[in-house]
Amino acid sequence: VQLVESGGGLVQAGGSLRLSCAAFGSIVSIDVMGWYRQVPGKQREPVAMMASNGDTNYADSLKGRFTISRDNAKNTVYLQMNSLKPEDTAVYYCNTPKVMVLGAAEFDVWGQGTQVTVSS
């Protein structure tokens, strides 16, 4: 299974970006899909998660500005980021802790990351 992110880029403070992450492979089902971010020299931190039933979980500091959504039929998860701040600058990674494929399961799958840079 591969996770492919897109949508990163350079934006001014106060602007918006929408990230996408599509899962490819012989996928039977994916429960949780989510986003993490990492700044050089710091640990990767969770941003938002969404289960296939629609349940969501956000980092407290990002609630109200970031919105996660997904299209289960397309095995795709999105992250709408509004009112962006310079401190949101990071590499954003897509993740699923478990994906069911034909005859097996794959665990802790990560995308390659997409850079988000917010200028002041």
Coordinates of C-alpha atoms in Angstrom, one line a residue:
V1 CA 0.0 0.0 0.0
Q2 CA 1.2 3.5 -0.8
L3 CA 0.0 6.8 0.6
V4 CA 0.5 9.7 -1.8
E5 CA 0.1 13.3 -0.4
S6 CA -0.4 16.4 -2.4
G7 CA -1.4 20.0 -2.0
G8 CA 1.4 21.4 0.0
G9 CA 3.1 24.7 -0.9
L10 CA 3.9 28.2 0.1
V11 CA 1.1 30.4 1.5
Q12 CA 0.9 33.7 3.3
A13 CA -0.2 33.9 6.9
G14 CA -3.9 33.9 7.1
G15 CA -4.3 31.9 4.0
S16 CA -5.6 28.4 3.3
L17 CA -4.3 25.1 1.9
R18 CA -6.0 21.8 1.3
L19 CA -3.9 18.6 1.5
S20 CA -4.9 15.3 0.0
C21 CA -3.7 11.8 0.6
A22 CA -4.7 8.9 -1.5
A23 CA -4.0 5.3 -0.7
F24 CA -3.1 3.0 -3.5
G25 CA -2.8 -0.8 -3.6
S26 CA -4.9 -3.9 -3.2
I27 CA -7.0 -2.3 -0.4
V28 CA -9.9 -4.0 1.2
S29 CA -10.5 -1.5 3.9
I30 CA -8.9 1.3 5.9
D31 CA -10.3 2.3 9.3
V32 CA -8.3 5.3 10.5
M33 CA -6.5 7.8 8.3
G34 CA -4.8 10.8 9.5
W35 CA -2.2 13.6 9.4
Y36 CA 0.9 14.3 11.3
R37 CA 3.4 17.1 10.9
Q38 CA 7.1 17.5 11.7
V39 CA 9.4 20.4 12.0
P40 CA 13.2 19.8 11.7
G41 CA 14.7 19.0 15.0
K42 CA 11.3 18.2 16.6
Q43 CA 9.2 15.0 17.0
R44 CA 6.5 14.2 14.6
E45 CA 3.2 15.3 16.1
P46 CA -0.4 14.3 15.4
V47 CA -2.6 16.8 13.6
A48 CA -5.9 15.1 12.9
M49 CA -7.4 11.6 12.5
M50 CA -10.6 10.3 11.0
A51 CA -12.1 6.9 11.2
S52 CA -14.1 5.3 8.4
N53 CA -17.3 5.8 10.5
G54 CA -16.7 9.6 10.6
D55 CA -15.3 9.9 14.0
T56 CA -12.6 12.6 14.2
N57 CA -9.8 13.6 16.6
Y58 CA -7.8 16.8 16.4
A59 CA -4.8 18.2 18.2
D60 CA -6.3 20.7 20.7
S61 CA -4.3 23.6 19.4
L62 CA -5.6 23.1 15.8
K63 CA -9.3 22.7 16.5
G64 CA -11.3 25.3 14.6
R65 CA -8.6 26.0 12.0
F66 CA -8.0 22.6 10.5
T67 CA -10.7 20.2 9.2
I68 CA -10.2 16.6 8.3
S69 CA -12.5 14.8 5.8
R70 CA -12.3 11.7 3.7
D71 CA -13.8 9.9 0.8
N72 CA -13.9 6.2 1.8
A73 CA -14.8 5.1 -1.8
K74 CA -11.6 6.7 -3.0
N75 CA -9.5 5.8 0.0
T76 CA -8.6 9.5 0.3
V77 CA -8.3 11.8 3.2
Y78 CA -8.1 15.5 3.1
L79 CA -6.9 18.2 5.5
Q80 CA -8.4 21.7 5.0
M81 CA -6.1 24.2 6.8
N82 CA -7.4 27.8 7.3
S83 CA -6.0 30.8 9.0
L84 CA -2.6 29.5 8.6
K85 CA 0.2 30.7 10.8
P86 CA 4.0 30.7 10.4
E87 CA 4.2 28.1 13.1
D88 CA 2.1 25.7 11.0
T89 CA 5.2 25.5 8.7
A90 CA 6.2 21.8 8.6
V91 CA 6.3 18.7 6.6
Y92 CA 2.8 17.1 6.7
Y93 CA 2.6 13.3 6.6
C94 CA -0.4 11.1 5.9
N95 CA -0.7 7.9 8.0
T96 CA -2.8 4.9 8.5
P97 CA -2.1 2.6 11.5
K98 CA -3.7 -0.4 9.7
V99 CA -5.0 -1.2 6.3
M100 CA -6.5 -4.5 5.2
V101 CA -5.3 -5.8 1.9
L102 CA -6.1 -9.0 0.0
G103 CA -5.3 -11.8 2.5
A104 CA -3.3 -9.7 4.9
A105 CA -2.9 -6.4 6.8
E106 CA -0.3 -3.7 6.6
F107 CA 0.5 -1.6 9.6
D108 CA 1.7 1.9 10.2
V109 CA 1.9 3.1 6.6
W110 CA 3.2 6.6 5.9
G111 CA 3.2 8.9 3.0
Q112 CA 6.3 10.6 1.8
G113 CA 5.3 14.0 3.2
T114 CA 4.4 17.3 1.7
Q115 CA 6.0 20.6 2.7
V116 CA 3.8 23.4 3.9
T117 CA 5.4 26.8 4.4
V118 CA 3.6 29.8 5.8
S119 CA 5.2 33.1 5.4
S120 CA 4.6 36.0 7.8

